[in-house]
mmCIF file of C-alpha atoms and ligand atoms in Angstrom:
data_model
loop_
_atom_site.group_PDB
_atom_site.id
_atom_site.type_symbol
_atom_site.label_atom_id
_atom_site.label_comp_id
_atom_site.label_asym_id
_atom_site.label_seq_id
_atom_site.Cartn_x
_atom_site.Cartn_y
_atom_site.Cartn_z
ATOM 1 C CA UNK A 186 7.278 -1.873 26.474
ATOM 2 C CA UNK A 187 5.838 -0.167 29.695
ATOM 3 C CA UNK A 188 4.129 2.601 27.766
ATOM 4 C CA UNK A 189 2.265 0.332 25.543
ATOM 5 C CA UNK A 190 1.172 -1.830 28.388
ATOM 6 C CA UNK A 191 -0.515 1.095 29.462
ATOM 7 C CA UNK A 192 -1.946 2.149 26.865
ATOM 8 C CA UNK A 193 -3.470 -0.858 25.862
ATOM 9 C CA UNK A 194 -1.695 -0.049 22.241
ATOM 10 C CA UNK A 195 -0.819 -2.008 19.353
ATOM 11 C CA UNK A 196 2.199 -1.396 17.255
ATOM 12 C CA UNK A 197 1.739 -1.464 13.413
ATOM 13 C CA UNK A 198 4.232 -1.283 10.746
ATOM 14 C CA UNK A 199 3.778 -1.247 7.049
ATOM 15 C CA UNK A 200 6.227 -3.418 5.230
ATOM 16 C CA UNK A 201 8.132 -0.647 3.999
ATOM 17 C CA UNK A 202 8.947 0.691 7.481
ATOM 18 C CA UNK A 203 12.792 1.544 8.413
ATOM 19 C CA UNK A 204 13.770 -2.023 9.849
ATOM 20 C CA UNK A 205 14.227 -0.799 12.933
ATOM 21 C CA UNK A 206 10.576 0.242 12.858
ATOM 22 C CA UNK A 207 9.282 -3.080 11.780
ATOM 23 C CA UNK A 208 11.414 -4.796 14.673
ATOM 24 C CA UNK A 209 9.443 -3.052 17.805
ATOM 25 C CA UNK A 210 6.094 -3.688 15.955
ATOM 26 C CA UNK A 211 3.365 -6.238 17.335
ATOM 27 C CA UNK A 212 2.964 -7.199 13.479
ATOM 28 C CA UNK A 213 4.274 -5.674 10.034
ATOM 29 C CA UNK A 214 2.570 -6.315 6.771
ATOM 30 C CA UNK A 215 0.400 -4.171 3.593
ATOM 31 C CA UNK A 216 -1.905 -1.545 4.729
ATOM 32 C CA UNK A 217 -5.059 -4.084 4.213
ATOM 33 C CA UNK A 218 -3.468 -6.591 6.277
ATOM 34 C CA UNK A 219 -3.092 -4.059 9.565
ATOM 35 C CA UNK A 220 -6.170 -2.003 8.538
ATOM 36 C CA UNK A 221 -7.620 -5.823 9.183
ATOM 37 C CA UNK A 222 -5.829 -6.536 12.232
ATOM 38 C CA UNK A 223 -6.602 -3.432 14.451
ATOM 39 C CA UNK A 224 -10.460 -3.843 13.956
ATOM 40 C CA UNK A 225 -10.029 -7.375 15.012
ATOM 41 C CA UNK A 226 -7.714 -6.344 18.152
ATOM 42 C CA UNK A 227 -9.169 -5.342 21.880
ATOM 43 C CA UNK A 228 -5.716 -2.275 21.752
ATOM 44 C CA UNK A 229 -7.552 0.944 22.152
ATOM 45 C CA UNK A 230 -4.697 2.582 20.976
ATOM 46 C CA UNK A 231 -3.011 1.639 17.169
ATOM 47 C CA UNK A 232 0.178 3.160 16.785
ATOM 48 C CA UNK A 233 0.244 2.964 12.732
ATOM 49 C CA UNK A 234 3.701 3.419 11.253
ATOM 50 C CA UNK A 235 3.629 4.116 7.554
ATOM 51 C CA UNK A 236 1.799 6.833 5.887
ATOM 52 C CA UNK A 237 -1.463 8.931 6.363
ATOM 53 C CA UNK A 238 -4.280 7.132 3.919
ATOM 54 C CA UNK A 239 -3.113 4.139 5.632
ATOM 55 C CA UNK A 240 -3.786 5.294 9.463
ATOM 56 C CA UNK A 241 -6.701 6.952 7.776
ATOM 57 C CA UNK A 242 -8.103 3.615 6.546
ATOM 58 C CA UNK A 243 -7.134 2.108 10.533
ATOM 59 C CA UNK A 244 -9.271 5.123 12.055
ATOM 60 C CA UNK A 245 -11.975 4.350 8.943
ATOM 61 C CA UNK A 246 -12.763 0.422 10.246
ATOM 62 C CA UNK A 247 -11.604 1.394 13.890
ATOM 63 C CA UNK A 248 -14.246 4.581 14.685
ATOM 64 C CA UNK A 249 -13.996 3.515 18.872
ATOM 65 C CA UNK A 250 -10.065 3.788 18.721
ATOM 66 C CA UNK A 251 -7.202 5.935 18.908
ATOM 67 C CA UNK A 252 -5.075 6.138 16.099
ATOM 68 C CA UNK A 253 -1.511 7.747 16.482
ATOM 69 C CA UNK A 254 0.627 8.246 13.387
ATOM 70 C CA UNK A 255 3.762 9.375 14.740
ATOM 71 C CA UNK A 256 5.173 11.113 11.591
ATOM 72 C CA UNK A 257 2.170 13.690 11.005
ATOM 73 C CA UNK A 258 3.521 14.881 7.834
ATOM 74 C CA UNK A 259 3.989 11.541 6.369
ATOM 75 C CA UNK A 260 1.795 12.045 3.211
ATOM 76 C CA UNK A 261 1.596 9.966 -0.270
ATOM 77 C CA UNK A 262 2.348 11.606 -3.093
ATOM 78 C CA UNK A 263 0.062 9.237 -5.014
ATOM 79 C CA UNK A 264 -2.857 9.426 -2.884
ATOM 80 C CA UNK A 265 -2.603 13.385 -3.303
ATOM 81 C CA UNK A 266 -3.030 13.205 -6.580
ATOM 82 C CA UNK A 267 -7.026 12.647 -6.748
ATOM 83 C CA UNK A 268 -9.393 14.672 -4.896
ATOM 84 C CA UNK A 269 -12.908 14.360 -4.480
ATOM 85 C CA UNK A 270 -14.071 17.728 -6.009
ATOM 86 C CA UNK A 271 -11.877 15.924 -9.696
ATOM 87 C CA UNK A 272 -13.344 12.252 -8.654
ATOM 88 C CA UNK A 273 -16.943 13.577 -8.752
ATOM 89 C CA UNK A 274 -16.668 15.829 -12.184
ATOM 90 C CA UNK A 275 -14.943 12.898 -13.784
ATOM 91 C CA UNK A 276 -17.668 10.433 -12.506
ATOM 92 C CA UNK A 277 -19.841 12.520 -14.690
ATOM 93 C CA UNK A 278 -18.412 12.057 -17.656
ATOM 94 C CA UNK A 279 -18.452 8.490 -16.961
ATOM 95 C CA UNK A 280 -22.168 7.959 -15.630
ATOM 96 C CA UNK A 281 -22.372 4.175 -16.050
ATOM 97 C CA UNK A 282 -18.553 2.758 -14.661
ATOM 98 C CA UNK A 283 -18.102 1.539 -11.046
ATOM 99 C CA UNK A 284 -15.380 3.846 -9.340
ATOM 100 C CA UNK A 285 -12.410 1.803 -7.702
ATOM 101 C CA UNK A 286 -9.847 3.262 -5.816
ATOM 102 C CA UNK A 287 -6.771 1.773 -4.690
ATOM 103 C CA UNK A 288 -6.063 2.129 -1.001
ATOM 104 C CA UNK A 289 -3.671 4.366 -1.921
ATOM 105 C CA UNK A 290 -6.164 7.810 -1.625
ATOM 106 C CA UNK A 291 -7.522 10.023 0.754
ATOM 107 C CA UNK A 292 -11.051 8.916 3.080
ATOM 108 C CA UNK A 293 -13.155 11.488 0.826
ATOM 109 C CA UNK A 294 -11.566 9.752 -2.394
ATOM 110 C CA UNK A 295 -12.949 6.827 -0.674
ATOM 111 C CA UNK A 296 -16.145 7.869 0.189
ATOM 112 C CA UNK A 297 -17.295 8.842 -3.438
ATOM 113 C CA UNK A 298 -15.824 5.325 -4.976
ATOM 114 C CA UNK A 299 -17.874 2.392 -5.354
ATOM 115 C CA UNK A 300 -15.245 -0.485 -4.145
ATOM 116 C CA UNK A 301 -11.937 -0.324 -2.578
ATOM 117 C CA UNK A 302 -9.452 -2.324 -3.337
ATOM 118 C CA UNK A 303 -4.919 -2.689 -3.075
ATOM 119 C CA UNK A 304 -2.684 -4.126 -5.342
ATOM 120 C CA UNK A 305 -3.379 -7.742 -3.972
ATOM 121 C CA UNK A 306 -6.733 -7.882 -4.911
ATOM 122 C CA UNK A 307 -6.876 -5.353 -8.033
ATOM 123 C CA UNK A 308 -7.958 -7.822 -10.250
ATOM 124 C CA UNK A 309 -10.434 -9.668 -8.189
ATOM 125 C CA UNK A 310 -12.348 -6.607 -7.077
ATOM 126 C CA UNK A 311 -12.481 -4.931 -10.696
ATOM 127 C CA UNK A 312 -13.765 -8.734 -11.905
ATOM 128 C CA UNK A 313 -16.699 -8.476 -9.227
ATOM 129 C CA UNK A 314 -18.067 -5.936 -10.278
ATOM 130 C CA UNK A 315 -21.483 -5.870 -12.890
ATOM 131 C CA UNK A 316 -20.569 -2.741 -14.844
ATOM 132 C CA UNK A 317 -18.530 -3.324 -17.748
ATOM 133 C CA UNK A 318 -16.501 0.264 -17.791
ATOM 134 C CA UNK A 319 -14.345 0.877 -14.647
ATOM 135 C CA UNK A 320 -13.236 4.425 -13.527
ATOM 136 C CA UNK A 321 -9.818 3.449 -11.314
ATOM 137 C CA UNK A 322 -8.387 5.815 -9.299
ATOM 138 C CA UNK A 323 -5.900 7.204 -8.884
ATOM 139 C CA UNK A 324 -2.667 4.249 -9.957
ATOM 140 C CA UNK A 325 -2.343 4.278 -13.962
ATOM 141 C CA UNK A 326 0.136 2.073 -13.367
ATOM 142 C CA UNK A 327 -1.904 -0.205 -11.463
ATOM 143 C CA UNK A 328 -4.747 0.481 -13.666
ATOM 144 C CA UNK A 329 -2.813 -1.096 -16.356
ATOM 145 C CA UNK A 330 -1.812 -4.171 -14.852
ATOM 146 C CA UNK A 331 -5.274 -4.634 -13.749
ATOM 147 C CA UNK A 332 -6.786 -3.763 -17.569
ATOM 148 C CA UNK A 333 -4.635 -6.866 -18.917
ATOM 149 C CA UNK A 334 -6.299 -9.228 -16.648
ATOM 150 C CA UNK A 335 -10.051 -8.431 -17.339
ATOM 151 C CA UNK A 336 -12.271 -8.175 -20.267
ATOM 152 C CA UNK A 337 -13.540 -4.591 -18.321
ATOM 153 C CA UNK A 338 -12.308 -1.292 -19.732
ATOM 154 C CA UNK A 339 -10.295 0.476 -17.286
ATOM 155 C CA UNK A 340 -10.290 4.282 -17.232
ATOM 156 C CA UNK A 341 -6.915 5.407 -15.751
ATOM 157 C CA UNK A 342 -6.487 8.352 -13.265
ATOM 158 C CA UNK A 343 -3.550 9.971 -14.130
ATOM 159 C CA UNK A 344 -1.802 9.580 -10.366
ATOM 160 C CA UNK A 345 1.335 7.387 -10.095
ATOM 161 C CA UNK A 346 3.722 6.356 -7.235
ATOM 162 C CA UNK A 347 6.761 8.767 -7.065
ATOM 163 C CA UNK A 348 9.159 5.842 -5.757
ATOM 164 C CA UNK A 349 7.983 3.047 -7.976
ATOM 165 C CA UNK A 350 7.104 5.215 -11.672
ATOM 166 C CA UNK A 351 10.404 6.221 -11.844
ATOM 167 C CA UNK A 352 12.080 2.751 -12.529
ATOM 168 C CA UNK A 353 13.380 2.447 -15.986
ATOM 169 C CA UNK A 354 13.145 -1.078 -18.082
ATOM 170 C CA UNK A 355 17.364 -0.154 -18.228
ATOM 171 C CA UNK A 356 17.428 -0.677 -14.989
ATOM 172 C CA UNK A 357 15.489 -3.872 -15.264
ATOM 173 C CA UNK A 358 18.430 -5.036 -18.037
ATOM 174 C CA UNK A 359 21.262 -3.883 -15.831
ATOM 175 C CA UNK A 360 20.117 -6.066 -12.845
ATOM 176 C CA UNK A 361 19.576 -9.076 -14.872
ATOM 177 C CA UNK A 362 22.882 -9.031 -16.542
ATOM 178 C CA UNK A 363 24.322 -8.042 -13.067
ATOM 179 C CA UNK A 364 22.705 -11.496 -11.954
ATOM 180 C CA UNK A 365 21.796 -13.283 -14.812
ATOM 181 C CA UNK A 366 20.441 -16.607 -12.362
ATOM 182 C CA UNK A 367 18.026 -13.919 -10.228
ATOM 183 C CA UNK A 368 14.264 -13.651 -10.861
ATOM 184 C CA UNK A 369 12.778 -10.250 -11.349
ATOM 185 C CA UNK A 370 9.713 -9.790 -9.178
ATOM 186 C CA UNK A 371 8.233 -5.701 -9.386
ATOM 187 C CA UNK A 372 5.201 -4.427 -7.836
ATOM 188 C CA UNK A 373 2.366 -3.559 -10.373
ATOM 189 C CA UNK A 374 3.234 0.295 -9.597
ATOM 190 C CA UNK A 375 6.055 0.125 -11.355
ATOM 191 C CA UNK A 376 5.478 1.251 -15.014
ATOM 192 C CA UNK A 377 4.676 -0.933 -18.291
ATOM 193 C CA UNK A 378 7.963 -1.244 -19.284
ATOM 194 C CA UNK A 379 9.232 -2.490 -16.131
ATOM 195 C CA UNK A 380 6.393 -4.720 -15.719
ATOM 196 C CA UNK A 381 7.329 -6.131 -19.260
ATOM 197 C CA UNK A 382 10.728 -7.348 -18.175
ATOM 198 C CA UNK A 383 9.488 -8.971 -14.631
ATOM 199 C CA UNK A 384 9.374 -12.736 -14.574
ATOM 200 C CA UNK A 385 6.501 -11.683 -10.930
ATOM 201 C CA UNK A 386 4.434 -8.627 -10.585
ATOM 202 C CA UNK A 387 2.803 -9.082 -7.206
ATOM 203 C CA UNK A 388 2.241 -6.657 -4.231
ATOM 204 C CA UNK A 389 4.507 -6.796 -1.055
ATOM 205 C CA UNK A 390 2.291 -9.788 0.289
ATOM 206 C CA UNK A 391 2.587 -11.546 -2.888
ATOM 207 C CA UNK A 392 6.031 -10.736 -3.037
ATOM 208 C CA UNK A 393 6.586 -12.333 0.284
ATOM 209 C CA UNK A 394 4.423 -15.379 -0.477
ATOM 210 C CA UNK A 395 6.138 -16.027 -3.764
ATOM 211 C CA UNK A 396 9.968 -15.430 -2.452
ATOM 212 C CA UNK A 397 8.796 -17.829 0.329
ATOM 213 C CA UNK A 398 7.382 -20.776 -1.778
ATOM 214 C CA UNK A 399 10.024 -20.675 -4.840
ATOM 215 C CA UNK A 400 13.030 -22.652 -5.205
ATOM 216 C CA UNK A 401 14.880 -19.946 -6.484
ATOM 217 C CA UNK A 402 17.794 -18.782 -4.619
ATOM 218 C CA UNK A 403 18.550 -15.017 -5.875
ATOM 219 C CA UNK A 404 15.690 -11.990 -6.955
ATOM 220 C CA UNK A 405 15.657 -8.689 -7.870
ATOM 221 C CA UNK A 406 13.333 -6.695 -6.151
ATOM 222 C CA UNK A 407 11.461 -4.187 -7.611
ATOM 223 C CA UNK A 408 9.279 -2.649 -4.844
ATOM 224 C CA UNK A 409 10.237 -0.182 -2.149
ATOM 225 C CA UNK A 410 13.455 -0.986 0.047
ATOM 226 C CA UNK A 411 11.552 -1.576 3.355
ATOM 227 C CA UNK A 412 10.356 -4.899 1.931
ATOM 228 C CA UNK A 413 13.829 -6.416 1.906
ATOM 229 C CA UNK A 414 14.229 -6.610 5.602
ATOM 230 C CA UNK A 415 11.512 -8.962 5.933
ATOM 231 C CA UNK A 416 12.632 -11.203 2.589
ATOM 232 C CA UNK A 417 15.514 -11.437 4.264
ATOM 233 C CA UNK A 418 14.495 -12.172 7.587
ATOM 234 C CA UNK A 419 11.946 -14.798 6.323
ATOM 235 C CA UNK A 420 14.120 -16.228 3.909
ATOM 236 C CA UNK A 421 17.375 -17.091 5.217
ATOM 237 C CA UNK A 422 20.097 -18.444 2.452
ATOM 238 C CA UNK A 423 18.142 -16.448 0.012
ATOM 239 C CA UNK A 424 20.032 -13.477 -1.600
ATOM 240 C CA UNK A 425 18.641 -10.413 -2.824
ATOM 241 C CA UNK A 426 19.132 -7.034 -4.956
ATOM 242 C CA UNK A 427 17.236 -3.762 -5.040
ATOM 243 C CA UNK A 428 16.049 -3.450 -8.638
ATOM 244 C CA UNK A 429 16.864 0.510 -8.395
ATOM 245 C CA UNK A 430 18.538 2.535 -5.997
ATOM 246 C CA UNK A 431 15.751 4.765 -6.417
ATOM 247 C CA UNK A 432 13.810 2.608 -4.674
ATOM 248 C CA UNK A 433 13.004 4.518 -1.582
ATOM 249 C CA UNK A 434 10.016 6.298 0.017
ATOM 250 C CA UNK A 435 10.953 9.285 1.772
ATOM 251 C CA UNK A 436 7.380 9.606 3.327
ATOM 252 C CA UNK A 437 7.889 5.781 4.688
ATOM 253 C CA UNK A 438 11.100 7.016 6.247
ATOM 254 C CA UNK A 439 9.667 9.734 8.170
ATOM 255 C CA UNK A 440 9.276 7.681 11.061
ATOM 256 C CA UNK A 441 12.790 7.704 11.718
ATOM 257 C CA UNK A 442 13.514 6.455 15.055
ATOM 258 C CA UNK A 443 12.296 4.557 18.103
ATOM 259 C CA UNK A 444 12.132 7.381 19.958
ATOM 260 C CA UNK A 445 9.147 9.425 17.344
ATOM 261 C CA UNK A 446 7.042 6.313 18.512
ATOM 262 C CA UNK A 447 7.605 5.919 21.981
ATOM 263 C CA UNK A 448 6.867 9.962 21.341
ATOM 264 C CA UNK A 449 3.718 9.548 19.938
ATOM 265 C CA UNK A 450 2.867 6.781 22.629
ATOM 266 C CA UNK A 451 3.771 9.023 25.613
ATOM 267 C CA UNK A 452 2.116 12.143 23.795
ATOM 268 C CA UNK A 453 -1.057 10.448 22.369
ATOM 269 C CA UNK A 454 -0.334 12.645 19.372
ATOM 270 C CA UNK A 455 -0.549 12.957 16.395
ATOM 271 C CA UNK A 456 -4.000 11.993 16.175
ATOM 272 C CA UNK A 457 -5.871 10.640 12.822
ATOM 273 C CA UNK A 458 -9.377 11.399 13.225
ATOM 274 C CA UNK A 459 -11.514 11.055 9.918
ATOM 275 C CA UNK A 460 -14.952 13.435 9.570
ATOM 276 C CA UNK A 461 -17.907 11.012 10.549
ATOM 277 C CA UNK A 462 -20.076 11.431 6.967
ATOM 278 C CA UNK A 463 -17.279 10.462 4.929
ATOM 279 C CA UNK A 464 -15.855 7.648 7.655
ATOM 280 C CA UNK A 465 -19.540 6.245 7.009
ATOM 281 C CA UNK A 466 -19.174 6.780 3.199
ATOM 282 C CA UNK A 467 -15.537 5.196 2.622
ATOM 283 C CA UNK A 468 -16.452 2.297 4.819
ATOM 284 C CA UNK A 469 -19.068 1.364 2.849
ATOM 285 C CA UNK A 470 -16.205 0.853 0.009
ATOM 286 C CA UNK A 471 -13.516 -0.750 2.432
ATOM 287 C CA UNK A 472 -15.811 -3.300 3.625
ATOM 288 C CA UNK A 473 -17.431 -3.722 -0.380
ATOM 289 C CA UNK A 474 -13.856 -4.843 -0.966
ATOM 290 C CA UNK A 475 -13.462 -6.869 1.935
ATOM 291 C CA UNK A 476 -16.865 -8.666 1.279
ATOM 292 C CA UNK A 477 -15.377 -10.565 -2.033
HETATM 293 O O1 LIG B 63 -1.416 -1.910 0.225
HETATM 294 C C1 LIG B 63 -0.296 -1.556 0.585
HETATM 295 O O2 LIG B 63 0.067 -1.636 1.722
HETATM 296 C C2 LIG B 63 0.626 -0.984 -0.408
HETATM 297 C C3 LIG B 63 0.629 0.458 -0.522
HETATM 298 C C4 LIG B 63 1.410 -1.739 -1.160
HETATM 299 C C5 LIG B 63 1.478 -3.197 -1.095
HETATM 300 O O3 LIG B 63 1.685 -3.815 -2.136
HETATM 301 O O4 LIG B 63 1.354 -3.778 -0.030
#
């Protein structure tokens, strides 16, 4: 691409991108993953396709670049759900836990947590730590995946994924007697219930990595749709079903064509630019997390 050449950019699509999306990027993968990538690039531009804490988090590790998201009002429901004016009174009433906060929240969320962390490395991060309460914010559902793997106690935020909290263990039964041979793999958004029924609860990188190194043939998916493209692109011969139809982010799909990036390219707009005291402050818990 001529534009791109020119602009010294790199193209960056989350795994949940419309395929067409993820097919122009220079690499697709979980917000950590590219969040990674574009400090460790010489681009000066980072086109970031996916939603706003996760150009946020680019522009967080990447203060010298240019980050274009080319959907500007592709927001998370999830990560709206904790501010920092809530995160600070609730910190209160919990003086002596460690604050973690999913990737999944705004830069000022970030910048009055402790640690960072995404549903990879949940569990790691919350086992690092020396406190023995942990405030984790703002995925309950998250939070309670991660409070059956550690002795810690967890104290949930109330904030869930609108795409992923609405799948129903029915739906769980359904697929499995629809394909009785498939293995269930759901992302640890998904609710109890769900996560019950799941013979893998992994994020989209460990959903990759397990699809990729298991001799089974057929899974049920249990994450949003985006991630299919790549399991199927990765894993040829290997058949799979969306768990729910429900299954879609319609902030994800606000990138909607080509053309909105090449837009966004030519335009050098819409700009992410995050506030200097609280870049400072939520870097300090991005790079926490990426020192374990
Ligand atoms: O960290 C990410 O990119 C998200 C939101 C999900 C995942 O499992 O990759």
């Amino acid at each position: 691409m001529r534009l791109k050449k020119e602009r010294n950019a790199i193209i960056l699509a989350h795994n949940y991108q419309l395929p067409e999306i993820q097919d122009i990027a220079d690499v697709t993968g979980d917000s950590l993953e590219l969040a990674r990538l574009a400090s460790q690039n010489d681009a000066d531009v980072i086109v970031f396709c996916g939603v706003d804490f996760m150009a946020e988090t680019a522009a967080i590790v990447n203060p010298d670049k240019t980050v274009l998201l080319p959907a500007k009002d592709a927001g998370c429901p999830l990560a709206e759900m904790a501010d920092a004016q809530s995160l600070v009174a609730k910190k209160k009433e919990y003086p002596d836990a460690a604050v973690v906060c999913y990737v999944n929240s705004s830069a000022e969320v970030k910048a009055e947590s402790d640690i960072c962390c995404t549903s990879a490395n949940a569990v790691d991060v919350v086992n690092s730590l020396k406190e023995d309460r942990v405030l984790f914010v703002p995925d309950q559902n998250l939070a309670s995946w991660v409070a059956r793997h550690t002795e810690k106690e967890i104290i949930p935020w109330n904030g869930y994924c609108i795409t992923h909290h609405r799948v129903r263990a029915e739906e769980v039964h359904r697929a499995k007697e629809a394909h009785p041979d498939a293995v269930v793999v759901v992302h640890p958004e998904c609710p109890a219930e769900v996560v019950d029924l799941a013979d893998e609860v992994a994020s989209t990188t460990g959903i990759l990595r397990y699809v990729k190194n298991s001799s089974a043939q057929k899974f049920i998916i249990g994450t949003e749709m985006g991630l299919l493209h790549r399991l199927m692109k990765e894993n040829p011969g290997k058949v799979f079903f969306i768990l729910s139809p429900g299954l879609v982010c319609p902030n994800m799909k606000k990138i909607s064509s080509i053309q909105m990036v090449l837009d966004a390219l030519e335009s050098n707009a819409p700009q992410v630019r995050v506030d200097e005291e609280i870049r400072l402050k939520a870097l300090a818990a991005v790079e926490r997390m990426l020192a374990i």
